Short mmCIF file of C-alpha atoms and ligand atoms in Angstrom, two decimals:
data_model
loop_
_atom_site.label_atom_id
_atom_site.label_comp_id
_atom_site.label_asym_id
_atom_site.label_seq_id
_atom_site.Cartn_x
_atom_site.Cartn_y
_atom_site.Cartn_z
CA MET A 1 0.00 0.00 0.00
CA LYS A 2 1.39 3.37 -0.99
CA LEU A 3 0.63 6.67 0.66
CA TYR A 4 1.85 10.19 0.02
CA ASN A 5 3.95 11.41 2.92
CA THR A 6 4.09 15.20 3.32
CA LEU A 7 7.33 14.73 5.28
CA THR A 8 9.19 13.33 2.26
CA ARG A 9 6.89 14.74 -0.47
CA LYS A 10 6.81 11.22 -1.94
CA LYS A 11 4.50 8.26 -2.21
CA GLU A 12 5.91 5.60 0.11
CA GLU A 13 5.12 1.98 0.87
CA PHE A 14 3.21 1.71 4.13
CA VAL A 15 5.18 -0.21 6.76
CA PRO A 16 3.56 0.02 10.21
CA VAL A 17 5.56 0.56 13.41
CA GLU A 18 4.04 -2.68 14.71
CA GLU A 19 2.91 -5.44 12.36
CA GLY A 20 -0.83 -5.67 11.81
CA LYS A 21 -1.52 -2.43 13.66
CA VAL A 22 -2.17 1.14 12.61
CA ARG A 23 -1.88 3.95 15.09
CA MET A 24 -3.34 7.11 13.68
CA TYR A 25 -4.04 10.58 15.01
CA VAL A 26 -6.29 13.09 13.25
CA CYS A 27 -6.43 16.69 14.48
CA GLY A 28 -10.03 17.43 15.31
CA PRO A 29 -12.12 20.59 15.40
CA THR A 30 -12.09 23.54 17.77
CA VAL A 31 -15.57 23.39 19.23
CA TYR A 32 -17.15 26.84 19.33
CA ASN A 33 -19.79 26.41 16.66
CA TYR A 34 -21.40 23.76 14.47
CA ILE A 35 -18.79 22.11 12.25
CA HIS A 36 -18.76 23.31 8.66
CA ILE A 37 -18.44 21.05 5.64
CA GLY A 38 -14.75 22.01 5.28
CA ASN A 39 -14.13 20.52 8.73
CA ALA A 40 -16.10 17.49 7.59
CA ARG A 41 -13.60 16.78 4.78
CA PRO A 42 -10.76 15.44 7.00
CA MET A 43 -13.33 13.56 9.08
CA ILE A 44 -14.72 11.79 6.03
CA VAL A 45 -11.48 11.13 4.17
CA PHE A 46 -9.51 9.86 7.15
CA ASP A 47 -12.46 7.77 8.31
CA THR A 48 -12.31 6.19 4.85
CA VAL A 49 -8.55 5.61 5.25
CA ARG A 50 -9.28 3.92 8.56
CA ARG A 51 -12.03 1.80 7.04
CA TYR A 52 -9.70 0.64 4.27
CA PHE A 53 -7.02 -0.41 6.75
CA GLU A 54 -9.68 -2.33 8.68
CA TYR A 55 -10.88 -3.97 5.48
CA LYS A 56 -7.28 -5.12 4.93
CA GLY A 57 -7.32 -6.71 8.40
CA TYR A 58 -5.34 -4.10 10.34
CA ASP A 59 -6.21 -3.35 13.92
CA VAL A 60 -6.63 0.44 13.85
CA ASN A 61 -6.27 2.64 16.90
CA TYR A 62 -7.82 5.95 15.78
CA VAL A 63 -7.50 9.01 17.95
CA SER A 64 -9.07 12.37 17.16
CA ASN A 65 -9.20 15.25 19.63
CA PHE A 66 -11.59 18.05 20.41
CA THR A 67 -9.86 21.37 21.09
CA ASP A 68 -12.08 22.62 23.90
CA VAL A 69 -10.05 25.54 25.21
CA ASP A 70 -9.21 28.34 22.81
CA ASP A 71 -9.67 32.10 22.29
CA LYS A 72 -12.73 31.64 20.08
CA ILE A 73 -14.48 29.40 22.61
CA ILE A 74 -13.73 31.89 25.39
CA LYS A 75 -14.99 34.79 23.29
CA LYS A 76 -18.27 33.03 22.57
CA ALA A 77 -18.65 32.05 26.25
CA ASN A 78 -18.17 35.67 27.31
CA GLU A 79 -20.72 36.82 24.73
CA GLU A 80 -23.27 34.36 26.10
CA GLY A 81 -22.26 34.96 29.71
CA VAL A 82 -21.57 31.27 30.35
CA ASP A 83 -18.59 29.12 31.23
CA ALA A 84 -16.31 28.11 28.33
CA SER A 85 -17.10 24.46 29.08
CA VAL A 86 -20.81 25.09 28.38
CA ILE A 87 -19.89 26.18 24.85
CA SER A 88 -17.42 23.38 24.18
CA GLU A 89 -19.66 20.65 25.62
CA ARG A 90 -22.59 21.91 23.55
CA TYR A 91 -20.65 21.80 20.30
CA ILE A 92 -18.95 18.49 21.04
CA VAL A 93 -22.42 16.93 21.33
CA GLU A 94 -23.43 18.60 18.06
CA ALA A 95 -20.20 17.62 16.28
CA LYS A 96 -20.73 14.00 17.31
CA LYS A 97 -24.28 14.09 15.93
CA ASP A 98 -22.94 15.41 12.62
CA MET A 99 -20.17 12.80 12.46
CA ASP A 100 -22.70 10.10 13.14
CA ALA A 101 -24.96 11.41 10.39
CA LEU A 102 -21.96 11.40 8.02
CA ASN A 103 -21.34 7.76 9.00
CA VAL A 104 -17.92 8.66 10.43
CA LYS A 105 -17.02 5.88 12.84
CA GLU A 106 -16.48 6.84 16.41
CA ALA A 107 -12.78 7.23 17.21
CA THR A 108 -11.17 4.67 19.50
CA THR A 109 -10.55 7.69 21.74
CA HIS A 110 -11.85 11.26 21.44
CA PRO A 111 -9.70 13.11 23.99
CA LYS A 112 -10.45 16.67 25.06
CA ALA A 113 -7.67 19.18 25.74
CA THR A 114 -9.08 20.30 29.10
CA GLU A 115 -8.90 16.74 30.42
CA GLU A 116 -5.22 16.34 29.54
CA ILE A 117 -3.69 19.39 31.25
CA ASP A 118 -1.52 17.29 33.63
CA GLY A 119 0.12 15.51 30.70
CA MET A 120 0.76 18.85 29.00
CA ILE A 121 2.43 20.29 32.11
CA GLU A 122 4.56 17.16 32.34
CA MET A 123 5.74 17.42 28.71
CA ILE A 124 6.47 21.15 29.09
CA GLU A 125 8.56 20.36 32.18
CA THR A 126 10.52 17.77 30.22
CA LEU A 127 11.12 20.31 27.44
CA ILE A 128 12.41 22.85 29.97
CA GLU A 129 14.69 20.24 31.57
CA LYS A 130 16.12 19.35 28.18
CA GLY A 131 16.71 22.99 27.29
CA TYR A 132 14.02 23.12 24.58
CA ALA A 133 11.79 25.52 26.48
CA TYR A 134 12.04 28.44 28.90
CA ALA A 135 9.65 30.23 31.22
CA LYS A 136 9.35 34.02 31.44
CA ASN A 137 6.86 35.79 33.69
CA GLY A 138 4.31 32.99 33.60
CA THR A 139 4.68 32.22 29.89
CA VAL A 140 6.59 29.20 28.63
CA PHE A 141 8.09 29.37 25.13
CA TYR A 142 9.52 26.64 22.90
CA ARG A 143 13.10 27.43 21.87
CA THR A 144 12.57 26.76 18.18
CA ARG A 145 16.17 27.19 16.99
CA LYS A 146 17.35 24.53 19.43
CA PHE A 147 15.40 21.85 17.51
CA GLU A 148 17.55 20.94 14.56
CA GLY A 149 14.86 19.48 12.37
CA TYR A 150 12.60 22.53 12.56
CA GLY A 151 11.02 23.12 9.17
CA LYS A 152 11.39 19.54 7.90
CA LEU A 153 7.67 19.01 7.39
CA SER A 154 6.75 22.37 5.88
CA LYS A 155 10.12 22.67 4.07
CA LYS A 156 10.53 26.11 5.57
CA ASN A 157 13.83 27.57 6.60
CA ILE A 158 13.95 29.23 10.00
CA ASP A 159 15.95 32.21 8.74
CA ASP A 160 13.49 32.89 5.92
CA LEU A 161 10.65 32.70 8.40
CA THR A 162 12.30 35.11 10.81
CA ALA A 163 13.03 37.64 8.09
CA GLY A 164 9.39 38.66 7.81
CA ILE A 165 8.70 39.03 11.52
CA ARG A 166 8.95 42.38 13.31
CA ILE A 167 9.92 41.98 16.93
CA ALA A 168 7.66 43.83 19.32
CA VAL A 169 9.49 45.91 21.94
CA ASP A 170 7.90 44.20 24.88
CA ASP A 171 8.28 40.73 23.43
CA GLU A 172 9.55 38.29 26.01
CA LYS A 173 10.66 35.75 23.45
CA GLU A 174 14.36 35.06 23.02
CA ASP A 175 13.71 34.64 19.30
CA PRO A 176 10.72 35.66 17.18
CA MET A 177 10.26 32.06 16.00
CA ASP A 178 9.70 30.75 19.53
CA PHE A 179 6.12 29.69 20.17
CA VAL A 180 3.96 29.49 23.27
CA LEU A 181 3.57 26.28 25.27
CA TRP A 182 1.84 27.84 28.29
CA LYS A 183 0.26 31.25 28.74
CA PRO A 184 -0.65 33.09 31.92
CA LYS A 185 -4.25 33.55 33.02
CA LYS A 186 -6.19 36.58 31.84
CA GLU A 187 -9.32 37.90 33.51
CA GLY A 188 -12.44 35.97 32.50
CA GLU A 189 -10.53 32.99 31.10
CA PRO A 190 -10.46 29.39 32.29
CA SER A 191 -7.16 28.48 33.93
CA TRP A 192 -5.26 25.71 35.64
CA SER A 193 -2.44 25.88 38.17
CA SER A 194 1.02 25.01 36.95
CA PRO A 195 4.65 25.38 38.05
CA TRP A 196 4.61 28.69 36.10
CA GLY A 197 1.48 30.02 37.76
CA GLU A 198 -2.22 29.95 36.81
CA GLY A 199 -2.71 29.72 33.10
CA ARG A 200 -3.66 27.60 30.12
CA PRO A 201 -1.82 25.63 27.45
CA GLY A 202 -0.97 26.85 23.94
CA TRP A 203 -2.72 24.95 21.15
CA HIS A 204 0.10 22.79 19.74
CA ILE A 205 1.08 20.96 22.92
CA GLU A 206 -2.27 19.18 23.27
CA CYS A 207 -1.81 17.00 20.19
CA SER A 208 1.76 15.96 21.12
CA VAL A 209 0.51 14.92 24.55
CA MET A 210 -2.68 13.13 23.52
CA SER A 211 -0.96 11.32 20.70
CA LYS A 212 1.70 10.01 23.10
CA LYS A 213 -0.79 9.05 25.79
CA TYR A 214 -3.23 7.15 23.58
CA LEU A 215 -0.95 5.87 20.81
CA GLY A 216 2.61 5.82 22.14
CA GLU A 217 5.73 7.83 21.32
CA GLU A 218 6.04 6.61 17.74
CA ILE A 219 2.93 6.48 15.62
CA ASP A 220 2.14 5.50 12.04
CA ILE A 221 -0.04 8.28 10.69
CA HIS A 222 -0.71 11.84 11.72
CA ALA A 223 -3.31 13.65 9.65
CA GLY A 224 -5.33 16.82 9.18
CA GLY A 225 -6.09 19.54 6.67
CA GLU A 226 -3.17 21.06 4.77
CA ASP A 227 -3.52 24.34 6.68
CA LEU A 228 -2.18 22.46 9.70
CA ILE A 229 1.21 21.65 8.12
CA PHE A 230 2.60 24.96 9.34
CA PRO A 231 2.84 25.88 12.11
CA HIS A 232 0.70 23.31 13.96
CA HIS A 233 2.23 20.06 12.75
CA GLU A 234 5.73 21.50 12.47
CA ASN A 235 5.47 22.53 16.12
CA GLU A 236 4.04 19.18 17.17
CA ILE A 237 7.10 17.48 15.65
CA ALA A 238 9.44 19.87 17.47
CA GLN A 239 7.69 19.22 20.79
CA SER A 240 7.29 15.45 20.53
CA GLU A 241 10.70 14.63 19.07
CA ALA A 242 12.53 16.88 21.55
CA ALA A 243 10.60 15.50 24.53
CA ASN A 244 10.63 11.81 23.53
CA GLY A 245 13.98 11.66 21.75
CA LYS A 246 12.34 9.61 18.96
CA PRO A 247 10.80 10.18 15.55
CA PHE A 248 7.14 11.12 16.03
CA ALA A 249 4.88 10.06 13.13
CA LYS A 250 6.12 7.97 10.18
CA TYR A 251 3.58 9.28 7.66
CA TRP A 252 2.01 12.74 7.53
CA LEU A 253 -1.22 12.90 5.51
CA HIS A 254 -2.95 16.17 4.62
CA ASN A 255 -6.23 16.74 2.84
CA GLY A 256 -6.74 19.59 0.37
CA PHE A 257 -9.21 22.35 1.01
CA LEU A 258 -12.89 22.32 0.41
CA ASN A 259 -13.46 25.58 -1.45
CA ILE A 260 -16.35 27.77 -2.45
CA ASP A 261 -15.74 29.71 -5.67
CA ASN A 262 -12.15 28.51 -5.40
CA VAL A 263 -11.62 30.13 -1.98
CA LYS A 264 -11.06 28.02 1.14
CA MET A 265 -14.22 27.55 3.15
CA SER A 266 -13.60 28.90 6.64
CA LYS A 267 -15.42 30.31 9.60
CA SER A 268 -13.31 33.44 9.65
CA LEU A 269 -14.17 34.32 6.02
CA GLY A 270 -17.84 33.56 6.63
CA ASN A 271 -18.10 31.61 3.35
CA PHE A 272 -19.17 28.36 4.96
CA PHE A 273 -22.10 25.98 5.22
CA THR A 274 -22.48 23.95 8.36
CA VAL A 275 -23.07 20.22 8.05
CA ARG A 276 -26.41 20.89 9.75
CA GLU A 277 -27.47 23.38 7.04
CA ILE A 278 -26.50 20.97 4.30
CA SER A 279 -28.49 18.18 5.98
CA GLU A 280 -31.65 20.24 5.47
CA LYS A 281 -31.15 20.23 1.70
CA TYR A 282 -29.42 16.93 1.03
CA ASP A 283 -29.08 13.46 2.45
CA LEU A 284 -25.66 13.57 4.15
CA GLN A 285 -24.73 10.40 2.32
CA VAL A 286 -24.64 12.59 -0.79
CA LEU A 287 -22.16 14.93 0.93
CA ARG A 288 -19.97 11.98 1.90
CA PHE A 289 -20.12 10.59 -1.64
CA PHE A 290 -19.28 14.05 -3.03
CA MET A 291 -16.18 14.31 -0.79
CA LEU A 292 -14.96 10.91 -1.98
CA SER A 293 -15.47 11.74 -5.64
CA ALA A 294 -12.16 13.64 -5.61
CA HIS A 295 -8.71 12.61 -4.45
CA TYR A 296 -8.27 13.69 -0.82
CA ARG A 297 -5.20 15.82 -1.61
CA SER A 298 -6.89 17.77 -4.43
CA PRO A 299 -8.78 20.96 -3.80
CA LEU A 300 -12.52 20.40 -4.11
CA ASN A 301 -15.02 23.06 -5.04
CA PHE A 302 -18.43 22.82 -3.45
CA SER A 303 -21.30 23.51 -5.84
CA ALA A 304 -24.95 22.59 -6.28
CA ASP A 305 -24.12 21.02 -9.68
CA LEU A 306 -21.49 18.70 -8.24
CA MET A 307 -23.80 17.77 -5.38
CA ALA A 308 -26.55 16.97 -7.93
CA ALA A 309 -24.10 14.79 -9.87
CA SER A 310 -23.14 13.02 -6.63
CA LYS A 311 -26.78 12.43 -5.80
CA ASN A 312 -27.33 10.85 -9.23
CA GLY A 313 -24.28 8.64 -8.82
CA LEU A 314 -25.27 7.50 -5.38
CA ASP A 315 -28.86 6.82 -6.50
CA ARG A 316 -27.54 4.66 -9.31
CA ILE A 317 -25.67 2.48 -6.80
CA LEU A 318 -28.50 2.30 -4.29
CA THR A 319 -31.07 1.46 -6.98
CA ALA A 320 -28.90 -1.43 -8.11
CA VAL A 321 -28.50 -2.65 -4.53
CA ASN A 322 -32.28 -2.50 -3.95
CA ARG A 323 -32.96 -4.42 -7.14
CA LEU A 324 -30.52 -7.17 -6.14
CA ASP A 325 -31.83 -7.18 -2.57
CA GLU A 326 -35.32 -8.01 -3.80
CA MET A 327 -34.15 -10.60 -6.32
CA GLN A 328 -34.70 -14.24 -5.40
CA GLY A 329 -32.56 -15.96 -8.04
CA GLN A 330 -32.70 -19.59 -9.12
CA ASP A 331 -31.76 -22.61 -7.05
CA ARG A 332 -29.15 -24.06 -9.38
CA PRO A 333 -25.38 -24.13 -9.81
CA LEU A 334 -23.52 -21.33 -11.61
CA THR A 335 -23.47 -21.53 -15.39
CA ASP A 336 -20.23 -20.95 -17.30
CA GLU A 337 -21.37 -17.45 -18.27
CA GLU A 338 -22.11 -16.67 -14.63
CA LYS A 339 -18.67 -17.90 -13.65
CA ALA A 340 -17.23 -15.53 -16.23
CA VAL A 341 -19.25 -12.66 -14.68
CA LEU A 342 -17.75 -13.52 -11.28
CA VAL A 343 -14.26 -13.35 -12.76
CA GLN A 344 -15.08 -9.80 -13.88
CA VAL A 345 -16.39 -9.04 -10.39
CA ASP A 346 -13.05 -10.16 -8.93
CA GLU A 347 -11.20 -7.97 -11.40
CA LEU A 348 -13.26 -4.95 -10.34
CA VAL A 349 -12.60 -5.69 -6.66
CA LYS A 350 -8.92 -5.74 -7.56
CA LYS A 351 -9.33 -2.40 -9.37
CA PHE A 352 -11.02 -0.96 -6.28
CA GLU A 353 -8.21 -2.19 -4.04
CA ASP A 354 -5.45 -1.03 -6.39
CA SER A 355 -7.01 2.44 -6.44
CA MET A 356 -7.23 2.61 -2.66
CA GLU A 357 -3.66 1.34 -2.34
CA ASP A 358 -2.47 4.12 -4.60
CA ASP A 359 -2.64 6.81 -1.91
CA PHE A 360 -6.36 6.25 -1.31
CA ASN A 361 -7.59 7.24 -4.72
CA THR A 362 -11.26 7.15 -3.82
CA ALA A 363 -12.26 8.74 -7.15
CA ASP A 364 -11.02 5.66 -9.02
CA ALA A 365 -12.39 3.36 -6.32
CA VAL A 366 -15.83 4.87 -6.88
CA SER A 367 -15.58 4.28 -10.61
CA ALA A 368 -14.79 0.60 -9.91
CA ILE A 369 -18.07 0.44 -7.97
CA PHE A 370 -19.92 2.08 -10.88
CA GLU A 371 -18.50 -0.54 -13.23
CA LEU A 372 -19.65 -3.25 -10.85
CA VAL A 373 -23.14 -1.76 -10.80
CA LYS A 374 -23.20 -1.68 -14.58
CA LEU A 375 -22.05 -5.30 -14.74
CA ALA A 376 -24.83 -6.25 -12.32
CA ASN A 377 -27.50 -4.31 -14.20
CA ILE A 378 -26.62 -6.09 -17.43
CA ASN A 379 -25.85 -9.60 -16.20
CA VAL A 380 -27.83 -10.28 -13.05
CA THR A 381 -31.58 -10.93 -13.39
CA GLY A 382 -34.31 -12.97 -11.75
CA GLU A 383 -33.21 -15.85 -14.01
CA SER A 384 -29.67 -15.82 -12.56
CA SER A 385 -28.54 -18.37 -10.00
CA LYS A 386 -28.93 -17.47 -6.34
CA GLU A 387 -25.18 -17.65 -5.90
CA LEU A 388 -24.53 -15.03 -8.58
CA VAL A 389 -27.16 -12.66 -7.13
CA LYS A 390 -25.80 -13.04 -3.62
CA THR A 391 -22.14 -12.71 -4.50
CA VAL A 392 -22.59 -9.60 -6.65
CA LEU A 393 -24.81 -7.97 -4.02
CA ALA A 394 -22.45 -8.78 -1.15
CA THR A 395 -19.49 -7.44 -3.13
CA ILE A 396 -21.14 -4.09 -3.90
CA LYS A 397 -22.21 -3.74 -0.28
CA LYS A 398 -18.76 -4.60 1.04
CA LEU A 399 -17.00 -2.04 -1.17
CA CYS A 400 -19.57 0.65 -0.37
CA ASP A 401 -19.00 -0.03 3.31
CA VAL A 402 -15.25 0.62 2.90
CA LEU A 403 -16.20 4.10 1.66
CA GLY A 404 -18.72 4.49 4.47
CA ILE A 405 -21.65 4.52 2.05
CA ILE A 406 -24.69 2.99 3.73
CA THR A 407 -26.52 0.39 1.66
CA GLU A 408 -28.38 -1.41 4.44
CA HIS A 409 -31.98 -0.34 5.04
CA GLU A 410 -32.51 0.81 8.56
CA GLU A 411 -34.71 -1.63 10.39
CA GLU A 412 -37.90 -0.03 11.66
CA LEU A 413 -37.87 0.47 15.40
CA LEU A 414 -40.21 -1.93 17.16
CA ASP A 415 -42.78 -0.55 19.58
CA ALA A 416 -40.94 -2.12 22.51
CA ASP A 417 -37.68 -0.37 21.52
CA ILE A 418 -39.48 2.95 21.29
CA GLU A 419 -40.99 2.54 24.77
CA LYS A 420 -37.55 1.67 26.13
CA LEU A 421 -35.99 4.79 24.57
CA ILE A 422 -38.78 6.97 25.95
CA GLU A 423 -38.14 5.55 29.42
CA GLU A 424 -34.42 6.19 29.03
CA ARG A 425 -35.13 9.76 27.94
CA HIS A 426 -37.32 10.26 30.98
CA ALA A 427 -34.54 8.99 33.27
CA ALA A 428 -31.96 11.16 31.50
CA ARG A 429 -34.09 14.28 31.99
CA LYS A 430 -34.57 13.46 35.65
CA ALA A 431 -30.80 13.12 35.99
CA LYS A 432 -30.46 16.48 34.19
CA ASN A 433 -28.57 14.76 31.38
CA PHE A 434 -30.29 16.92 28.79
CA ALA A 435 -27.74 16.14 26.11
CA ARG A 436 -28.71 12.44 26.20
CA ALA A 437 -32.41 13.29 26.43
CA ASP A 438 -32.14 15.47 23.31
CA GLU A 439 -30.11 12.81 21.56
CA ILE A 440 -32.88 10.26 22.13
CA ARG A 441 -35.54 12.71 20.96
CA ASP A 442 -33.52 13.35 17.76
CA LEU A 443 -32.92 9.65 17.23
CA LEU A 444 -36.64 8.96 17.48
CA ALA A 445 -37.44 11.94 15.24
CA ALA A 446 -35.06 10.58 12.63
CA GLN A 447 -37.16 7.40 12.62
CA GLY A 448 -40.35 9.42 12.21
CA ILE A 449 -41.44 8.99 15.84
CA LEU A 450 -43.08 12.06 17.31
CA LEU A 451 -43.18 12.64 21.07
CA LYS A 452 -45.83 14.61 22.90
CA ASP A 453 -45.65 15.48 26.58
CA THR A 454 -49.10 15.09 28.15
CA ARG A 455 -50.43 15.04 31.69
CA GLU A 456 -50.49 11.26 31.59
CA GLY A 457 -46.86 11.16 30.49
CA VAL A 458 -45.21 10.98 27.11
CA LYS A 459 -47.35 9.82 24.18
CA TRP A 460 -45.82 8.86 20.87
CA SER A 461 -46.96 8.43 17.31
CA ARG A 462 -45.44 7.52 13.97
CA ALA A 463 -45.27 10.40 11.51
P1 AMP B 1 -10.29 23.77 12.87
O1 AMP B 1 -11.55 23.61 13.68
O2 AMP B 1 -10.25 25.04 12.05
O3 AMP B 1 -9.04 23.57 13.70
O4 AMP B 1 -10.27 22.63 11.76
C1 AMP B 1 -10.45 21.25 12.03
C2 AMP B 1 -9.98 20.45 10.83
O5 AMP B 1 -10.68 20.84 9.64
C3 AMP B 1 -8.49 20.64 10.50
O6 AMP B 1 -7.94 19.39 10.11
C4 AMP B 1 -8.51 21.62 9.34
O7 AMP B 1 -7.37 21.50 8.54
C5 AMP B 1 -9.75 21.15 8.59
N1 AMP B 1 -10.32 22.19 7.72
C6 AMP B 1 -10.78 23.41 8.08
N2 AMP B 1 -11.26 24.08 7.00
C7 AMP B 1 -11.14 23.24 5.93
C8 AMP B 1 -11.48 23.35 4.52
N3 AMP B 1 -12.08 24.41 4.00
N4 AMP B 1 -11.19 22.30 3.74
C9 AMP B 1 -10.62 21.18 4.23
N5 AMP B 1 -10.27 21.02 5.53
C10 AMP B 1 -10.53 22.04 6.38
ZN1 ZN B 2 -3.37 18.84 16.26
#
């Protein structure tokens, strides 16, 4: 399997640190709002990478964080007059709902920055002991020039970087390239006590610490959007390799931007659609399929036309699956022609796998599925043998599942299940676990179950 490594700017053969295992870390969102569909791109593409490794029999340990302390979260909390944790908890719940709706598998671990402060303090202390960091008036800085490999991921040269920076008079940094590991408390901000006084961590240190804690010092894959290459990932390398004295991640994978009118979609530019907004217009399976229609490293322009084309493509696959699902087939052995069809099926599975093994070329993998659908539409009918019907159907379903495309019909909830969920919602509300209560209400709503609070308790009906 070959993957493109940003560190070497080459496609390389994948050789895991430990045989049969994949340890991967994907930088997750900063939770101060609903996630936008640009944030959804790394979630979808790296979930697909994970699914492919699992399909190949690897045991994947997948870690993706939530950045739940940050200037933007604090700003929003102050605007609403609530604690920062109220904002971050709210949007973590919402982000998880969106990921679920996009059929992004739950990570093995979803750590939150605020729950890992001790580990961050410990790593900062190690960096100070080793001479890679220094404290000044409650701030701790990373001594960037001390780390020899600085710039190896982004291919930037420290001197070129410094040239453009004007040094502020009151700057406490020894060098303009030094970055913050710990910052002192400001009024109205959440803070933790540390050897350098009350304060909070800088952004980069969280990923170095969480990656080490949940995956070990040396990992296989570290991933995120290409905007993270510099400075975030460059700084993570400097922190982790200096603290651990070992190479950090073997392969660095970065997705291209999701654009609108060829400009990066971002919250700060205001040119974004949230996943939630898109879900009102489209089935989110269409969004997932759209994201996979391009190579993950290419820029991708969001447009109604491309979404319509994705919807057509997805419908074509799902229509074929439904037709095969309802087909009985004949109780007889395979004919020679049917055997020949199965040979073609195997060739298309091989084409799918070859595409995925060429740096996860999902665009070509999707076209292998289209070819399979075409083969089925032409060659599989009610007159075909049961074995042919079943094998072709199972193959299409299996390959769709690798891409996270849902082909199974959701089973209707039975009355007993509904009653159970309503009871659980009641208990959750009593325990003031409103997040869970809302989650159950949404889950039922998604199945067309309407709830009505009455004096005799909750009544329900099917829409
Ligand atoms: P953020 O919440 O901005 O830290 O972003 C979370 C993840 O989404 C990171 O991996 C970003 O690189 C990625 N990301 C943000 N905007 C886009 C975009 N327009 N296209 C692709 N990836 C993006
Ligand atoms: Zn990160």
